[in-house]
PDB file of C-alpha atoms in Angstrom:
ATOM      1  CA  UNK Z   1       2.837 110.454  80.028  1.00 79.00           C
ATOM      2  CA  UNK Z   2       1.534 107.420  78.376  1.00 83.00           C
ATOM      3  CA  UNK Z   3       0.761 109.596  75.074  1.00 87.00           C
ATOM      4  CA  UNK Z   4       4.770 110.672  75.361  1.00 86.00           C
ATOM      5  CA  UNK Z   5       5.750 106.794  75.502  1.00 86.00           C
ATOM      6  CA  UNK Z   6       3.515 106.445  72.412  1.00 86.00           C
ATOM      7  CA  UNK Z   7       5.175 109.438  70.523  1.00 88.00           C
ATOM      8  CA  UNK Z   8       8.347 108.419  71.778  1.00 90.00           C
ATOM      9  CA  UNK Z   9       9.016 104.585  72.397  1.00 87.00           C
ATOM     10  CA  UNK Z  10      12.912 104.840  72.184  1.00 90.00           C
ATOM     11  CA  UNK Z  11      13.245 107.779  74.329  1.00 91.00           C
ATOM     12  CA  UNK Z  12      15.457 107.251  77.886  1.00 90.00           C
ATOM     13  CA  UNK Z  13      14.443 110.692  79.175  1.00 91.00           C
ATOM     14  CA  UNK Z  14      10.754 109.732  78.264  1.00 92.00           C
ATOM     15  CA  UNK Z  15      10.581 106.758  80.049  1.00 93.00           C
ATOM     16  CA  UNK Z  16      12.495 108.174  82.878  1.00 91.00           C
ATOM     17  CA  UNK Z  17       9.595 111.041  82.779  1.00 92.00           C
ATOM     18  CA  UNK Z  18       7.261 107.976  83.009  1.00 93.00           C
ATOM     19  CA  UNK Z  19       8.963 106.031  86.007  1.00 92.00           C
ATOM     20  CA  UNK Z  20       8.659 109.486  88.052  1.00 92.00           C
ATOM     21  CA  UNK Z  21       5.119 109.492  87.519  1.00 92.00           C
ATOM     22  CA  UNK Z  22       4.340 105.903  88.444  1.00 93.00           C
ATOM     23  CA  UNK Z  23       6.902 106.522  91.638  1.00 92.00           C
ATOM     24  CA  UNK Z  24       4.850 109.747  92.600  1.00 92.00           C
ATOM     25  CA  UNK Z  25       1.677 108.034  92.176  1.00 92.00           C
ATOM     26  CA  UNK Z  26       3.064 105.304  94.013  1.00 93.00           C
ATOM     27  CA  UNK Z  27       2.912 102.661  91.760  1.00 95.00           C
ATOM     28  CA  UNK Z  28       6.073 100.642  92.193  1.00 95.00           C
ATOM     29  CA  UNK Z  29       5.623  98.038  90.101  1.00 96.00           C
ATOM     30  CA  UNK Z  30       4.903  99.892  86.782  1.00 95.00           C
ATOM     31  CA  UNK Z  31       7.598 102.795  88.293  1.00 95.00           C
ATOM     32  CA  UNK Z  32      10.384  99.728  88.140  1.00 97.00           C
ATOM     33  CA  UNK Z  33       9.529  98.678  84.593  1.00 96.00           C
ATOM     34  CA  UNK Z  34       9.716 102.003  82.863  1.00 95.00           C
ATOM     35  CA  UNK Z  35      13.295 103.085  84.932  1.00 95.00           C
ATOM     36  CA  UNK Z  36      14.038  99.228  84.017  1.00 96.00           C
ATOM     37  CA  UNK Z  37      13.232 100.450  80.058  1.00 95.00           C
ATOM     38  CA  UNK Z  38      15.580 103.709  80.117  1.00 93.00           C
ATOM     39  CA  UNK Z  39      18.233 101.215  81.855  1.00 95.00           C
ATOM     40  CA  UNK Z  40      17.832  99.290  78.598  1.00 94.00           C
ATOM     41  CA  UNK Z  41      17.429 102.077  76.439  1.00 94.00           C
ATOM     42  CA  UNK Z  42      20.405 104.419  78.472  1.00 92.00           C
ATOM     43  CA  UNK Z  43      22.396 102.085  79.810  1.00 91.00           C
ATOM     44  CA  UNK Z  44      24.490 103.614  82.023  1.00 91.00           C
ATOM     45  CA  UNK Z  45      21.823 106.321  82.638  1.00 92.00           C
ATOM     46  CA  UNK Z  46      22.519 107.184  86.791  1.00 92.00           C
ATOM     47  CA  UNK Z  47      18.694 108.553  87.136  1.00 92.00           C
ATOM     48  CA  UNK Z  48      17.378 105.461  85.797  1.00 94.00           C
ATOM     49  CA  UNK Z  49      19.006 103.700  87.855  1.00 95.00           C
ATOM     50  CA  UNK Z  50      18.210 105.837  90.907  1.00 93.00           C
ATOM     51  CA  UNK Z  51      14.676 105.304  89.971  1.00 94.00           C
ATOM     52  CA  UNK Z  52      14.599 101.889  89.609  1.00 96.00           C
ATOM     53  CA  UNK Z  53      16.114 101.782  92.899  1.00 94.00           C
ATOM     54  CA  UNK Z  54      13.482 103.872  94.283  1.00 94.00           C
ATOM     55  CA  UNK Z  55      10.572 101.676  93.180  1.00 95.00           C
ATOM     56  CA  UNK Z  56      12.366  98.473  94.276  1.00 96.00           C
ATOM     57  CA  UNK Z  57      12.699 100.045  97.868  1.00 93.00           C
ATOM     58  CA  UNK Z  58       8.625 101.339  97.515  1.00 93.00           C
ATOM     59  CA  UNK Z  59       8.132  97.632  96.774  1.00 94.00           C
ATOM     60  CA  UNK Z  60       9.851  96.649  99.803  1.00 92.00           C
ATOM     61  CA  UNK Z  61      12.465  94.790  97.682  1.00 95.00           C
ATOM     62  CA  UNK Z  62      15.946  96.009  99.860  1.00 94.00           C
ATOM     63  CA  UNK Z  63      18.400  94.047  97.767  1.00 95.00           C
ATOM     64  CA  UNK Z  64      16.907  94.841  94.571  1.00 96.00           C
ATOM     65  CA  UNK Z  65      16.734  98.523  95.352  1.00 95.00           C
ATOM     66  CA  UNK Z  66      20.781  98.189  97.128  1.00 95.00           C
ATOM     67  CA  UNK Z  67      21.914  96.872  93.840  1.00 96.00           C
ATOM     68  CA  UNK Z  68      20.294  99.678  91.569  1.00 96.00           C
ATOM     69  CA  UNK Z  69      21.560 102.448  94.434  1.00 94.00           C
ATOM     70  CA  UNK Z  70      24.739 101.015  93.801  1.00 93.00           C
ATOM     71  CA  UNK Z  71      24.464 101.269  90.162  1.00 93.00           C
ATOM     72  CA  UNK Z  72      23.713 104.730  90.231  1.00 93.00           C
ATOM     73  CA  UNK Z  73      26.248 105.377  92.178  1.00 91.00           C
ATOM     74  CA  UNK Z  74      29.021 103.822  89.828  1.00 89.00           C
ATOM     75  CA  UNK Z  75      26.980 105.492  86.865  1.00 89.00           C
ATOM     76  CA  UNK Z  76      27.866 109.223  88.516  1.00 86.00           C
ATOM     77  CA  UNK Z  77      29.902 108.939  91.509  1.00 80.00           C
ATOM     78  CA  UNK Z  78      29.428 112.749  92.380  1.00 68.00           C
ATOM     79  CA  UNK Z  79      25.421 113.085  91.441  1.00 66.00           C
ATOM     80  CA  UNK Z  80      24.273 112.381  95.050  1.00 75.00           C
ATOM     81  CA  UNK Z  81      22.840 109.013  94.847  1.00 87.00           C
ATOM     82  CA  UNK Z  82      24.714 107.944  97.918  1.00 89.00           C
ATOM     83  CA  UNK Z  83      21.963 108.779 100.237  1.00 88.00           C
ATOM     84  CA  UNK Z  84      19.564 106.631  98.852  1.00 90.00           C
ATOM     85  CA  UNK Z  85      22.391 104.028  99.125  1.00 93.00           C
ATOM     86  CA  UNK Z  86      23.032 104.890 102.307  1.00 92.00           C
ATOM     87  CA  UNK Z  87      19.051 105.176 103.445  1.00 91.00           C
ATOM     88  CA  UNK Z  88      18.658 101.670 101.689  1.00 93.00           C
ATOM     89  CA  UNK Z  89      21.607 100.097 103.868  1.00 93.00           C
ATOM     90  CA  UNK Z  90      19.765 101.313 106.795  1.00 92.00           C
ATOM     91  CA  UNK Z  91      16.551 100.162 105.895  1.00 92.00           C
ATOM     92  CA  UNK Z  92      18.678  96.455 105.872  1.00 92.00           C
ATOM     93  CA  UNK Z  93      20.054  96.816 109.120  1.00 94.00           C
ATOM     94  CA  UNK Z  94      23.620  97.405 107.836  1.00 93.00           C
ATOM     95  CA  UNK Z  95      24.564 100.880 109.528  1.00 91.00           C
ATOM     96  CA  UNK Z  96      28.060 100.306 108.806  1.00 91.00           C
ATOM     97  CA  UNK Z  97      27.627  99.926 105.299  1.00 90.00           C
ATOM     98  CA  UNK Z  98      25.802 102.724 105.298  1.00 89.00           C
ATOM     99  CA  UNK Z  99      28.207 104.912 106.815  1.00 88.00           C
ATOM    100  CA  UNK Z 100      30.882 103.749 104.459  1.00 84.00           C
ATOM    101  CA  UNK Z 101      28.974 104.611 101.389  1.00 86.00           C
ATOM    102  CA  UNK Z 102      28.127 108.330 102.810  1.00 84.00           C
ATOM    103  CA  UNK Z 103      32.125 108.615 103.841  1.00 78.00           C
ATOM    104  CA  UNK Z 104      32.627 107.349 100.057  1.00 74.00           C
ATOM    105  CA  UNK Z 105      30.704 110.396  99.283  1.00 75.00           C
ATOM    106  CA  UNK Z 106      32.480 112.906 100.965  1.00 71.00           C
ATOM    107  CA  UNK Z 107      36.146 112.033 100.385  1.00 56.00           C
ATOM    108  CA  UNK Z 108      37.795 111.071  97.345  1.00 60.00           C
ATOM    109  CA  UNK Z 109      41.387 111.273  96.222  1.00 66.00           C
ATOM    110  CA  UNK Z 110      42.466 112.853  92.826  1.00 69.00           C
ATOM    111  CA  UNK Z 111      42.595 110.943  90.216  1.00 72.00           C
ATOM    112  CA  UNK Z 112      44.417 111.505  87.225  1.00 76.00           C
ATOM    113  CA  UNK Z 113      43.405 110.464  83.652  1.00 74.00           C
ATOM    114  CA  UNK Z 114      44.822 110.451  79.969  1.00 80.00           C
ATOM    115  CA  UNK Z 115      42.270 111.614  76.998  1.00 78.00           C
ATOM    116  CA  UNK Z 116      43.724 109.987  73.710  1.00 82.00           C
ATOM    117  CA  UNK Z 117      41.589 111.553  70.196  1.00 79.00           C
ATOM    118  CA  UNK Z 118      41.588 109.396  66.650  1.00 83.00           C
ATOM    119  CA  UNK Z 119      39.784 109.006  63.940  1.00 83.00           C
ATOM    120  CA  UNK Z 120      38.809 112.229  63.398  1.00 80.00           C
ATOM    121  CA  UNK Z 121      36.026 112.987  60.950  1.00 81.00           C
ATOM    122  CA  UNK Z 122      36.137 116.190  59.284  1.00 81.00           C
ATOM    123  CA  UNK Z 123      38.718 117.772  61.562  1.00 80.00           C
ATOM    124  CA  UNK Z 124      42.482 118.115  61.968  1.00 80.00           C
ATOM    125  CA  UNK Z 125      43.169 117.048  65.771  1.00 76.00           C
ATOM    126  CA  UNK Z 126      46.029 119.111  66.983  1.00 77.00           C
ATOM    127  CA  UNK Z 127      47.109 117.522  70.118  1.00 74.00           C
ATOM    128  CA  UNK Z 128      45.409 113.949  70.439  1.00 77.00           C
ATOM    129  CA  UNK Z 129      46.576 113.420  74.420  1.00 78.00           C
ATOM    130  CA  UNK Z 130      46.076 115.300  77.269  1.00 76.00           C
ATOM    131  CA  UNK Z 131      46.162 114.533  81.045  1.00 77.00           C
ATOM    132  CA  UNK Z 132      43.443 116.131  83.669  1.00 73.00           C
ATOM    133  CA  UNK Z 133      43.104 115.436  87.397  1.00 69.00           C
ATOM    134  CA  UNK Z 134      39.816 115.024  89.071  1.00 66.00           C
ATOM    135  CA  UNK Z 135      39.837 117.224  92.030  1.00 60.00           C
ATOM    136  CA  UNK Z 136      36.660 115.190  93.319  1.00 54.00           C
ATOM    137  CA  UNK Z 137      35.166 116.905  96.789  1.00 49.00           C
ATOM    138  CA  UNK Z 138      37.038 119.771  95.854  1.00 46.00           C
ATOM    139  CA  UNK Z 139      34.675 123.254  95.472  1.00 43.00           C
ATOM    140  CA  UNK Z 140      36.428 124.361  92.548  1.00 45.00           C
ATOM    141  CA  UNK Z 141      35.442 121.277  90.329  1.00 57.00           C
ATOM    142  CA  UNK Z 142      34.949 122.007  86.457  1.00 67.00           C
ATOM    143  CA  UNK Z 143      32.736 120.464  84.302  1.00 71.00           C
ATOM    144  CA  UNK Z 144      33.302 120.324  80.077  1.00 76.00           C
ATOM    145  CA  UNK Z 145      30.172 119.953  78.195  1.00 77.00           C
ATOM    146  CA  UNK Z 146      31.595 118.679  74.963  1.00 76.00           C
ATOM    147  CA  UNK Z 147      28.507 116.927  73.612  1.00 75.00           C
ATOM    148  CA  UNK Z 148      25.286 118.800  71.966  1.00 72.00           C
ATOM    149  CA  UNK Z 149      23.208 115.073  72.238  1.00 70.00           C
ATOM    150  CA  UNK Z 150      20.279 114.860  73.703  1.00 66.00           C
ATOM    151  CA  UNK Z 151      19.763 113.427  75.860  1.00 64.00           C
ATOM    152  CA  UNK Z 152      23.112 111.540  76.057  1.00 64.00           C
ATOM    153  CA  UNK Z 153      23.847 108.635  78.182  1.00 66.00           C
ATOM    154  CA  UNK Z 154      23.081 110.100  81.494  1.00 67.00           C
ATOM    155  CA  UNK Z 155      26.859 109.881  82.469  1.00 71.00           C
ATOM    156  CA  UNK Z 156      29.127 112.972  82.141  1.00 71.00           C
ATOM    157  CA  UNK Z 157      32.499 112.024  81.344  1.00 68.00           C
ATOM    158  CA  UNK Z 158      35.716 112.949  79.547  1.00 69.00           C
ATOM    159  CA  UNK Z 159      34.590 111.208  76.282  1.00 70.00           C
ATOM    160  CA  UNK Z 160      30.702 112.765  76.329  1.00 76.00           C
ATOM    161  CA  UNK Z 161      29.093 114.950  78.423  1.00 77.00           C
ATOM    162  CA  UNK Z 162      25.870 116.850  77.606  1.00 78.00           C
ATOM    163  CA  UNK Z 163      24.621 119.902  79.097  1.00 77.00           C
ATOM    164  CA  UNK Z 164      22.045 118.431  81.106  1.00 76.00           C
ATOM    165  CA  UNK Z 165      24.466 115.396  82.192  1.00 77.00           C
ATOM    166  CA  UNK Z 166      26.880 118.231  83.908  1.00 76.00           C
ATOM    167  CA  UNK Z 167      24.095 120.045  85.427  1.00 76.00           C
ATOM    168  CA  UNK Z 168      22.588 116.930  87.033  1.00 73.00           C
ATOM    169  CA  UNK Z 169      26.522 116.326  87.800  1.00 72.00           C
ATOM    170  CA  UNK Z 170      26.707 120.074  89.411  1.00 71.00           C
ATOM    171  CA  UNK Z 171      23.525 119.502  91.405  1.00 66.00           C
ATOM    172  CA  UNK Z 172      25.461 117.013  94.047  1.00 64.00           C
ATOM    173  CA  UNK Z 173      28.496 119.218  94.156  1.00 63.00           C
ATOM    174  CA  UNK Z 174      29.365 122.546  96.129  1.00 58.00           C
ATOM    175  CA  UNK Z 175      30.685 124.612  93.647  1.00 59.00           C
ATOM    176  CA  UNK Z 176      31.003 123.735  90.141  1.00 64.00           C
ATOM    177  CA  UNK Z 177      32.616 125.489  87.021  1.00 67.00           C
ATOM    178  CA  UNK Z 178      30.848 124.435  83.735  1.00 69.00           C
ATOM    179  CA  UNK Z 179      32.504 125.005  80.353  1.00 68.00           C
ATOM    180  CA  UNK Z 180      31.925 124.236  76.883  1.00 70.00           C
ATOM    181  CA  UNK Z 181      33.832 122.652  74.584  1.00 71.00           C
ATOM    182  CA  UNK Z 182      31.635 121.412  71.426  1.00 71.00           C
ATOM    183  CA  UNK Z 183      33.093 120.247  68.129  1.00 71.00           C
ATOM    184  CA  UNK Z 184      32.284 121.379  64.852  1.00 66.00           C
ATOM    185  CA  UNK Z 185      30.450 123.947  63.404  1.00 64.00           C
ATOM    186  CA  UNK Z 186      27.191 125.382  63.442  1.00 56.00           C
ATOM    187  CA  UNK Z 187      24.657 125.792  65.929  1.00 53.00           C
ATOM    188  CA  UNK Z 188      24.875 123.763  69.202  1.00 49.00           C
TER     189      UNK Z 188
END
């Protein structure tokens, strides 16, 4: 790992490798700062987040570890990071809490957004609106990997979403439809 972090210093998913390590090894303290460094580096990255989390709560630190659950949690509402939310809640003597973050989890309304394009570069854009409807909970949810980046943000959304954001999106969902819808030409 640390020869990674060498060849890589600006690399999320590297220091996200690195925090996993120090968390399996148990080492809380050095697990925090490198999920703290792919916060900074990704920062809206739902893993890092997760991990952080998970070294704050090794560390015994409950409200530390609460707030980066919660982060995670805002970072990819469907990913599954509710449990350690939840677990963490628990942990703090605040079963309620708990059990509104795991009913947060499994029922969510539709919501509807608007996608506007501009500024294209290199492209005509042929209809710049549309209007899609997250069927969240549903079994039938679809996923549009519209990004080749890697390793993105961590956050699948309507403006980016990697493949390896959706499938770490997919993971805390039933059934899950993922299609592809990457601009330009050439290889992706």
């Amino acid at each position: 790992v640390k020869k990674a972090v060498e060849d890589h210093p600006d690399s999320a998913d590297v220091r996200l490798a690195q925090a996993r390590f120090y968390l399996g090894a148990r080492d809380f303290g050095e697990a925090k700062a490198a999920a703290a460094e792919a916060l900074r580096l990704s920062p809206k990255n739902a893993a890092a987040a997760n991990s952080k989390g998970l070294a704050e709560l090794g560390a015994g630190d409950l409200a530390a570890a609460i707030a980066s659950f919660r982060q995670a949690v805002e970072f990819a509402p469907r990913a599954g990071y509710h449990l350690n939310l939840a677990r963490a809640y628990l942990l703090d003597r605040k079963p309620d809490d708990a059990v509104r973050v795991l009913d947060d989890a499994l029922v969510e309304p539709a919501e509807t957004f608007t996608v506007t394009l501009s500024d294209p570069q290199g492209i005509t854009i042929g209809d710049a609106s549309a209007t899609g409807t997250l069927l969240d909970g549903s079994a039938d949810a679809t996923l549009v990997v519209n990004s080749s980046a890697d390793p993105g943000d961590g956050v699948c959304n309507v403006s980016e979403c990697t493949l390896r954001e959706a499938i770490s999106v997919a993971s805390g969902l039933e059934a899950v439809s993922i299609g592809f819808a990457i601009p330009g030409n050439g290889p992706h």
